């Protein structure tokens, strides 16, 4: 049996399937207990530091509420509140906070930087480093998605057809981390994954290779198409969401030239929207998921996202709470 206390959670891929399965059991237990109004102060007087380099609604509040419900407290930090805005290193930040509290949670989605920053903190920290999303992985989202799928389709997900699709959006170039976490995790549970995306919006090749390996080892499958309609055909779950075209470039430099090219590529694919016509191409009981926030009218029509038969987005968002609590309870030593 794994000793979870002190274990980092930077990518689901770093945890074995048995460890993830146990975490899901804890998440389901915590959800039940919350429903019954039971006290679960398993982390009494413990502190989680939350460092957000970017904005957040779900992640910030699932972690904040979660630690309160577990009997502890959180510090909601941003770079401007900390000396890292004056150049304090990941090493010094991690070592100092390790002497004071019980976990360091961090969101840093800067492309080419975020995951390295979290891994560097993990190298020095004596307390768990918990990813709140980086440029490569969003493990808290991945596990909440899987919990939601298990609730709708049962624990045995072998052969369940899920489509992770790119979609048009203008709010910002969203990170690769949500779809990359999903394509790594779902095939480990035997699911048949279709990735639909225009050729200018690939995922990183090493993630595709690992996802294929995960599928082979666990009885799932993964296939790719650059046709959104084809991606939707027969799908039991669709997850259409924007991500930036960072991986299209041999090396992303964040230059004006690259940003202009990415924007021009984006504008070629305005028709990549999840609408009623596309939902009707899918399985008759299809479910629509989105990590949120969604670009309504661009990634998805209101008719789809607000359709109670199709859309399970609020169950998905709620499960961010239960899974975040399970991760904190296990890695901070609140349960075995
Ligand atoms: N899905 C998600 O991570 O939402 P926030 O950006 O609001 O945390």
Short mmCIF file of C-alpha atoms and ligand atoms in Angstrom, two decimals:
data_model
loop_
_atom_site.label_atom_id
_atom_site.label_comp_id
_atom_site.label_asym_id
_atom_site.label_seq_id
_atom_site.Cartn_x
_atom_site.Cartn_y
_atom_site.Cartn_z
CA UNK A 1 0.00 0.00 0.00
CA UNK A 2 1.38 3.38 -1.01
CA UNK A 3 2.27 5.85 1.70
CA UNK A 4 0.72 8.94 0.15
CA UNK A 5 1.90 11.41 2.79
CA UNK A 6 4.31 13.84 1.12
CA UNK A 7 3.62 12.50 -2.40
CA UNK A 8 3.59 15.18 -5.10
CA UNK A 9 0.71 15.45 -7.57
CA UNK A 10 2.09 17.19 -10.65
CA UNK A 11 0.77 14.81 -13.31
CA UNK A 12 -1.71 11.92 -13.11
CA UNK A 13 0.85 10.01 -15.14
CA UNK A 14 3.19 10.03 -12.09
CA UNK A 15 0.64 8.01 -10.06
CA UNK A 16 -0.01 4.31 -10.67
CA UNK A 17 -3.48 3.21 -11.65
CA UNK A 18 -3.89 1.54 -8.23
CA UNK A 19 -3.01 4.84 -6.54
CA UNK A 20 -5.51 6.72 -8.69
CA UNK A 21 -8.20 4.09 -8.05
CA UNK A 22 -7.73 4.48 -4.32
CA UNK A 23 -7.86 8.28 -4.66
CA UNK A 24 -11.21 7.94 -6.51
CA UNK A 25 -12.56 5.80 -3.65
CA UNK A 26 -11.59 8.54 -1.19
CA UNK A 27 -13.20 11.20 -3.43
CA UNK A 28 -16.47 9.23 -3.61
CA UNK A 29 -16.39 8.72 0.18
CA UNK A 30 -15.84 12.45 0.77
CA UNK A 31 -18.68 13.30 -1.62
CA UNK A 32 -21.05 10.96 0.28
CA UNK A 33 -20.00 12.38 3.64
CA UNK A 34 -20.53 15.95 2.45
CA UNK A 35 -23.99 15.02 1.18
CA UNK A 36 -24.85 13.59 4.62
CA UNK A 37 -23.42 16.65 6.38
CA UNK A 38 -20.73 14.64 8.17
CA UNK A 39 -17.68 16.45 9.55
CA UNK A 40 -14.44 15.38 7.82
CA UNK A 41 -11.80 17.37 9.69
CA UNK A 42 -9.03 15.01 8.67
CA UNK A 43 -6.49 17.83 8.16
CA UNK A 44 -7.14 19.87 11.30
CA UNK A 45 -4.87 22.94 11.59
CA UNK A 46 -3.04 22.14 8.34
CA UNK A 47 -2.22 24.83 5.80
CA UNK A 48 -2.07 24.63 2.01
CA UNK A 49 -0.32 27.51 0.23
CA UNK A 50 -2.00 28.23 -3.13
CA UNK A 51 0.17 30.18 -5.57
CA UNK A 52 -1.76 31.36 -8.63
CA UNK A 53 0.20 32.88 -11.52
CA UNK A 54 -3.11 33.03 -13.44
CA UNK A 55 -6.81 33.58 -12.74
CA UNK A 56 -9.03 30.77 -11.49
CA UNK A 57 -12.59 30.19 -10.33
CA UNK A 58 -12.98 26.40 -9.97
CA UNK A 59 -9.47 25.49 -8.91
CA UNK A 60 -9.09 28.30 -6.37
CA UNK A 61 -12.46 27.65 -4.75
CA UNK A 62 -12.43 23.84 -4.82
CA UNK A 63 -9.06 23.93 -3.05
CA UNK A 64 -10.06 26.70 -0.63
CA UNK A 65 -13.44 25.17 0.29
CA UNK A 66 -11.89 21.71 0.24
CA UNK A 67 -9.21 22.42 2.83
CA UNK A 68 -11.74 24.24 5.04
CA UNK A 69 -14.06 21.23 4.89
CA UNK A 70 -11.09 19.06 5.88
CA UNK A 71 -10.46 21.22 8.95
CA UNK A 72 -7.47 23.18 7.64
CA UNK A 73 -6.91 26.52 5.96
CA UNK A 74 -5.44 27.99 2.77
CA UNK A 75 -3.33 31.01 1.89
CA UNK A 76 -4.50 32.42 -1.46
CA UNK A 77 -1.29 33.81 -3.00
CA UNK A 78 -0.40 35.52 -6.26
CA UNK A 79 3.08 36.59 -7.46
CA UNK A 80 2.42 40.25 -6.56
CA UNK A 81 1.86 39.20 -2.93
CA UNK A 82 5.13 37.28 -2.83
CA UNK A 83 8.85 37.91 -3.24
CA UNK A 84 8.91 35.75 -6.35
CA UNK A 85 7.80 38.92 -8.11
CA UNK A 86 11.27 40.24 -7.13
CA UNK A 87 12.97 37.12 -8.44
CA UNK A 88 12.92 34.78 -5.41
CA UNK A 89 13.65 31.31 -6.73
CA UNK A 90 11.40 28.25 -6.80
CA UNK A 91 13.95 26.54 -4.52
CA UNK A 92 13.86 29.24 -1.83
CA UNK A 93 10.08 29.58 -2.03
CA UNK A 94 9.62 25.81 -1.65
CA UNK A 95 12.13 25.43 1.19
CA UNK A 96 10.73 28.34 3.20
CA UNK A 97 7.06 27.33 2.82
CA UNK A 98 8.02 23.72 3.68
CA UNK A 99 9.12 24.94 7.12
CA UNK A 100 5.71 26.47 7.77
CA UNK A 101 2.80 24.59 6.23
CA UNK A 102 1.71 21.22 4.90
CA UNK A 103 1.34 21.50 1.07
CA UNK A 104 2.23 23.92 -1.71
CA UNK A 105 -0.27 24.11 -4.56
CA UNK A 106 0.60 26.10 -7.66
CA UNK A 107 -0.83 27.15 -11.04
CA UNK A 108 1.76 28.30 -13.55
CA UNK A 109 0.67 27.93 -17.17
CA UNK A 110 3.45 29.92 -18.87
CA UNK A 111 4.36 27.80 -21.88
CA UNK A 112 7.77 26.18 -21.50
CA UNK A 113 8.02 27.36 -17.86
CA UNK A 114 5.10 26.16 -15.71
CA UNK A 115 5.82 22.43 -15.36
CA UNK A 116 9.55 23.10 -14.90
CA UNK A 117 8.70 25.53 -12.07
CA UNK A 118 6.56 22.94 -10.28
CA UNK A 119 9.15 20.18 -10.76
CA UNK A 120 11.86 22.47 -9.38
CA UNK A 121 9.79 23.19 -6.27
CA UNK A 122 9.20 19.44 -5.89
CA UNK A 123 12.95 18.82 -5.96
CA UNK A 124 13.39 20.94 -2.81
CA UNK A 125 10.09 20.79 -0.98
CA UNK A 126 9.60 18.57 2.09
CA UNK A 127 5.82 18.87 1.72
CA UNK A 128 3.68 17.83 -1.28
CA UNK A 129 3.64 19.99 -4.39
CA UNK A 130 0.15 19.91 -5.92
CA UNK A 131 -0.39 21.13 -9.46
CA UNK A 132 -3.26 23.52 -9.96
CA UNK A 133 -2.48 23.40 -13.74
CA UNK A 134 0.67 24.07 -15.68
CA UNK A 135 1.56 24.40 -19.34
CA UNK A 136 1.54 20.62 -19.87
CA UNK A 137 -0.84 18.98 -17.37
CA UNK A 138 -4.02 19.81 -15.47
CA UNK A 139 -4.23 16.72 -13.27
CA UNK A 140 -6.90 18.12 -10.89
CA UNK A 141 -9.17 18.59 -13.93
CA UNK A 142 -8.34 15.18 -15.39
CA UNK A 143 -9.33 13.30 -12.23
CA UNK A 144 -12.54 15.33 -11.77
CA UNK A 145 -13.45 14.50 -15.38
CA UNK A 146 -12.83 10.80 -14.85
CA UNK A 147 -14.85 10.76 -11.62
CA UNK A 148 -17.76 12.41 -13.47
CA UNK A 149 -17.53 9.89 -16.32
CA UNK A 150 -17.52 7.00 -13.81
CA UNK A 151 -20.66 8.41 -12.19
CA UNK A 152 -22.48 8.55 -15.54
CA UNK A 153 -21.12 5.41 -17.25
CA UNK A 154 -20.12 3.12 -14.35
CA UNK A 155 -16.73 2.06 -13.00
CA UNK A 156 -15.93 -0.18 -15.98
CA UNK A 157 -15.21 2.31 -18.77
CA UNK A 158 -13.76 -0.19 -21.24
CA UNK A 159 -14.93 0.68 -24.75
CA UNK A 160 -16.62 3.97 -23.80
CA UNK A 161 -16.12 6.34 -26.72
CA UNK A 162 -14.89 9.82 -25.78
CA UNK A 163 -13.97 12.59 -28.21
CA UNK A 164 -11.53 15.28 -27.12
CA UNK A 165 -12.02 17.98 -29.72
CA UNK A 166 -10.39 21.31 -30.40
CA UNK A 167 -12.85 24.24 -30.64
CA UNK A 168 -12.66 27.88 -31.69
CA UNK A 169 -12.33 30.53 -28.94
CA UNK A 170 -11.16 34.11 -28.66
CA UNK A 171 -10.87 34.70 -24.89
CA UNK A 172 -7.21 33.59 -24.86
CA UNK A 173 -4.93 30.88 -26.24
CA UNK A 174 -5.85 28.21 -23.69
CA UNK A 175 -3.10 25.87 -22.45
CA UNK A 176 -2.56 22.35 -23.81
CA UNK A 177 -2.81 20.96 -20.30
CA UNK A 178 -6.49 19.93 -20.12
CA UNK A 179 -6.62 17.85 -23.33
CA UNK A 180 -3.14 16.43 -22.71
CA UNK A 181 -4.15 15.24 -19.22
CA UNK A 182 -7.34 13.75 -20.67
CA UNK A 183 -5.67 11.81 -23.48
CA UNK A 184 -3.15 10.38 -21.02
CA UNK A 185 -5.71 9.39 -18.39
CA UNK A 186 -8.74 8.09 -20.31
CA UNK A 187 -6.98 5.22 -22.15
CA UNK A 188 -5.61 3.99 -18.79
CA UNK A 189 -9.26 3.25 -17.96
CA UNK A 190 -9.80 1.35 -21.23
CA UNK A 191 -11.65 4.14 -23.01
CA UNK A 192 -11.60 4.62 -26.79
CA UNK A 193 -10.36 8.18 -27.34
CA UNK A 194 -10.74 10.19 -30.55
CA UNK A 195 -8.82 13.44 -30.81
CA UNK A 196 -10.26 15.89 -33.36
CA UNK A 197 -8.18 18.97 -34.13
CA UNK A 198 -7.05 21.06 -37.10
CA UNK A 199 -3.49 20.24 -38.12
CA UNK A 200 -2.25 23.63 -36.82
CA UNK A 201 -3.40 22.72 -33.28
CA UNK A 202 -1.61 19.48 -32.39
CA UNK A 203 -0.73 18.24 -28.93
CA UNK A 204 2.91 17.65 -28.05
CA UNK A 205 4.27 14.50 -29.76
CA UNK A 206 5.67 13.03 -26.53
CA UNK A 207 2.18 13.23 -24.97
CA UNK A 208 0.63 11.52 -28.00
CA UNK A 209 3.27 8.76 -27.78
CA UNK A 210 2.64 8.26 -24.06
CA UNK A 211 -1.15 8.24 -24.60
CA UNK A 212 -0.71 5.52 -27.24
CA UNK A 213 1.44 3.54 -24.83
CA UNK A 214 -1.17 3.94 -22.07
CA UNK A 215 -3.87 2.71 -24.46
CA UNK A 216 -1.86 -0.35 -25.48
CA UNK A 217 -1.08 -1.30 -21.88
CA UNK A 218 -4.63 -0.84 -20.59
CA UNK A 219 -6.91 -2.01 -23.41
CA UNK A 220 -7.97 1.47 -24.54
CA UNK A 221 -7.39 3.08 -27.92
CA UNK A 222 -6.58 6.48 -29.38
CA UNK A 223 -7.10 7.80 -32.89
CA UNK A 224 -6.82 11.22 -34.57
CA UNK A 225 -8.82 13.19 -37.12
CA UNK A 226 -8.76 16.74 -38.45
CA UNK A 227 -12.51 16.67 -39.15
CA UNK A 228 -14.75 17.77 -36.23
CA UNK A 229 -17.85 16.06 -37.69
CA UNK A 230 -16.02 12.75 -38.06
CA UNK A 231 -14.77 13.11 -34.50
CA UNK A 232 -18.32 13.48 -33.17
CA UNK A 233 -19.80 10.47 -35.03
CA UNK A 234 -20.92 7.84 -32.51
CA UNK A 235 -19.20 9.52 -29.53
CA UNK A 236 -20.73 8.81 -26.10
CA UNK A 237 -18.91 11.78 -24.55
CA UNK A 238 -17.71 14.91 -26.34
CA UNK A 239 -15.27 17.40 -24.80
CA UNK A 240 -14.85 20.25 -27.31
CA UNK A 241 -12.50 22.93 -26.02
CA UNK A 242 -9.97 25.39 -27.33
CA UNK A 243 -6.22 25.05 -26.92
CA UNK A 244 -3.42 27.18 -28.31
CA UNK A 245 -1.30 26.16 -31.28
CA UNK A 246 1.97 26.17 -29.30
CA UNK A 247 2.99 22.66 -30.36
CA UNK A 248 2.62 23.56 -34.06
CA UNK A 249 5.93 25.42 -33.82
CA UNK A 250 9.21 23.46 -33.58
CA UNK A 251 10.12 25.85 -30.73
CA UNK A 252 7.65 28.25 -29.14
CA UNK A 253 9.36 31.61 -28.53
CA UNK A 254 6.32 33.72 -27.64
CA UNK A 255 7.38 36.21 -30.34
CA UNK A 256 5.04 38.65 -32.12
CA UNK A 257 5.61 36.71 -35.38
CA UNK A 258 4.56 33.40 -33.81
CA UNK A 259 1.59 34.95 -32.01
CA UNK A 260 0.41 36.48 -35.31
CA UNK A 261 0.71 33.13 -37.08
CA UNK A 262 -1.19 31.36 -34.28
CA UNK A 263 -3.97 33.95 -34.49
CA UNK A 264 -4.19 33.57 -38.29
CA UNK A 265 -4.41 29.78 -37.85
CA UNK A 266 -7.17 30.25 -35.27
CA UNK A 267 -9.27 32.42 -37.59
CA UNK A 268 -9.21 29.68 -40.27
CA UNK A 269 -11.26 27.43 -37.98
CA UNK A 270 -14.17 29.57 -36.73
CA UNK A 271 -16.55 26.78 -37.73
CA UNK A 272 -15.14 24.43 -35.04
CA UNK A 273 -18.09 24.96 -32.70
CA UNK A 274 -20.05 22.37 -30.75
CA UNK A 275 -23.63 22.92 -31.92
CA UNK A 276 -26.87 20.91 -32.08
CA UNK A 277 -26.12 19.58 -35.58
CA UNK A 278 -22.84 18.08 -34.38
CA UNK A 279 -24.36 16.71 -31.15
CA UNK A 280 -26.88 14.84 -33.32
CA UNK A 281 -23.99 13.08 -35.10
CA UNK A 282 -22.96 11.54 -31.78
CA UNK A 283 -24.53 8.67 -29.82
CA UNK A 284 -28.18 9.32 -28.89
CA UNK A 285 -27.24 9.43 -25.17
CA UNK A 286 -24.14 11.59 -25.69
CA UNK A 287 -22.84 13.72 -22.82
CA UNK A 288 -21.19 17.13 -23.27
CA UNK A 289 -18.31 18.09 -20.95
CA UNK A 290 -16.15 21.20 -20.58
CA UNK A 291 -13.59 22.10 -17.89
CA UNK A 292 -14.96 25.68 -17.95
CA UNK A 293 -14.83 28.58 -18.42
CA UNK A 294 -16.36 28.07 -21.88
CA UNK A 295 -16.38 30.64 -24.67
CA UNK A 296 -20.13 30.56 -25.26
CA UNK A 297 -21.11 31.19 -28.88
CA UNK A 298 -17.60 30.25 -30.03
CA UNK A 299 -16.59 26.90 -28.50
CA UNK A 300 -20.19 25.88 -27.91
CA UNK A 301 -23.72 27.16 -28.48
CA UNK A 302 -26.00 27.93 -25.51
CA UNK A 303 -28.40 25.37 -26.94
CA UNK A 304 -25.85 22.63 -26.22
CA UNK A 305 -24.16 23.79 -23.02
CA UNK A 306 -27.50 24.58 -21.33
CA UNK A 307 -29.20 21.38 -22.52
CA UNK A 308 -29.91 19.30 -19.41
CA UNK A 309 -29.99 16.02 -21.34
CA UNK A 310 -26.55 16.58 -22.86
CA UNK A 311 -24.56 18.83 -20.57
CA UNK A 312 -22.92 17.55 -17.36
CA UNK A 313 -20.66 20.58 -16.83
CA UNK A 314 -21.88 21.42 -13.33
CA UNK A 315 -21.42 17.85 -12.06
CA UNK A 316 -17.94 18.00 -13.59
CA UNK A 317 -17.20 21.33 -11.84
CA UNK A 318 -18.55 20.02 -8.51
CA UNK A 319 -16.29 16.98 -8.71
CA UNK A 320 -13.31 19.34 -8.72
CA UNK A 321 -14.12 19.77 -5.01
CA UNK A 322 -14.33 16.09 -4.08
CA UNK A 323 -11.22 15.06 -6.02
CA UNK A 324 -9.18 18.03 -4.72
CA UNK A 325 -10.17 17.04 -1.17
CA UNK A 326 -9.10 13.44 -1.83
CA UNK A 327 -5.71 14.55 -3.15
CA UNK A 328 -5.13 16.84 -0.15
CA UNK A 329 -6.37 14.26 2.38
CA UNK A 330 -4.02 11.60 0.99
CA UNK A 331 -0.88 13.64 0.30
CA UNK A 332 -1.13 15.73 3.48
CA UNK A 333 -1.56 12.66 5.66
CA UNK A 334 -5.25 13.02 6.55
CA UNK A 335 -6.09 9.46 5.51
CA UNK A 336 -4.42 6.29 4.23
N1 LIG B 1 -11.29 24.27 -15.10
C1 LIG B 1 -10.54 25.13 -14.37
O1 LIG B 1 -9.38 24.84 -14.02
O2 LIG B 1 -11.18 26.28 -14.04
P1 LIG B 1 -10.51 27.56 -13.39
O3 LIG B 1 -9.53 28.10 -14.42
O4 LIG B 1 -11.62 28.49 -13.11
O5 LIG B 1 -9.78 27.14 -12.15
#
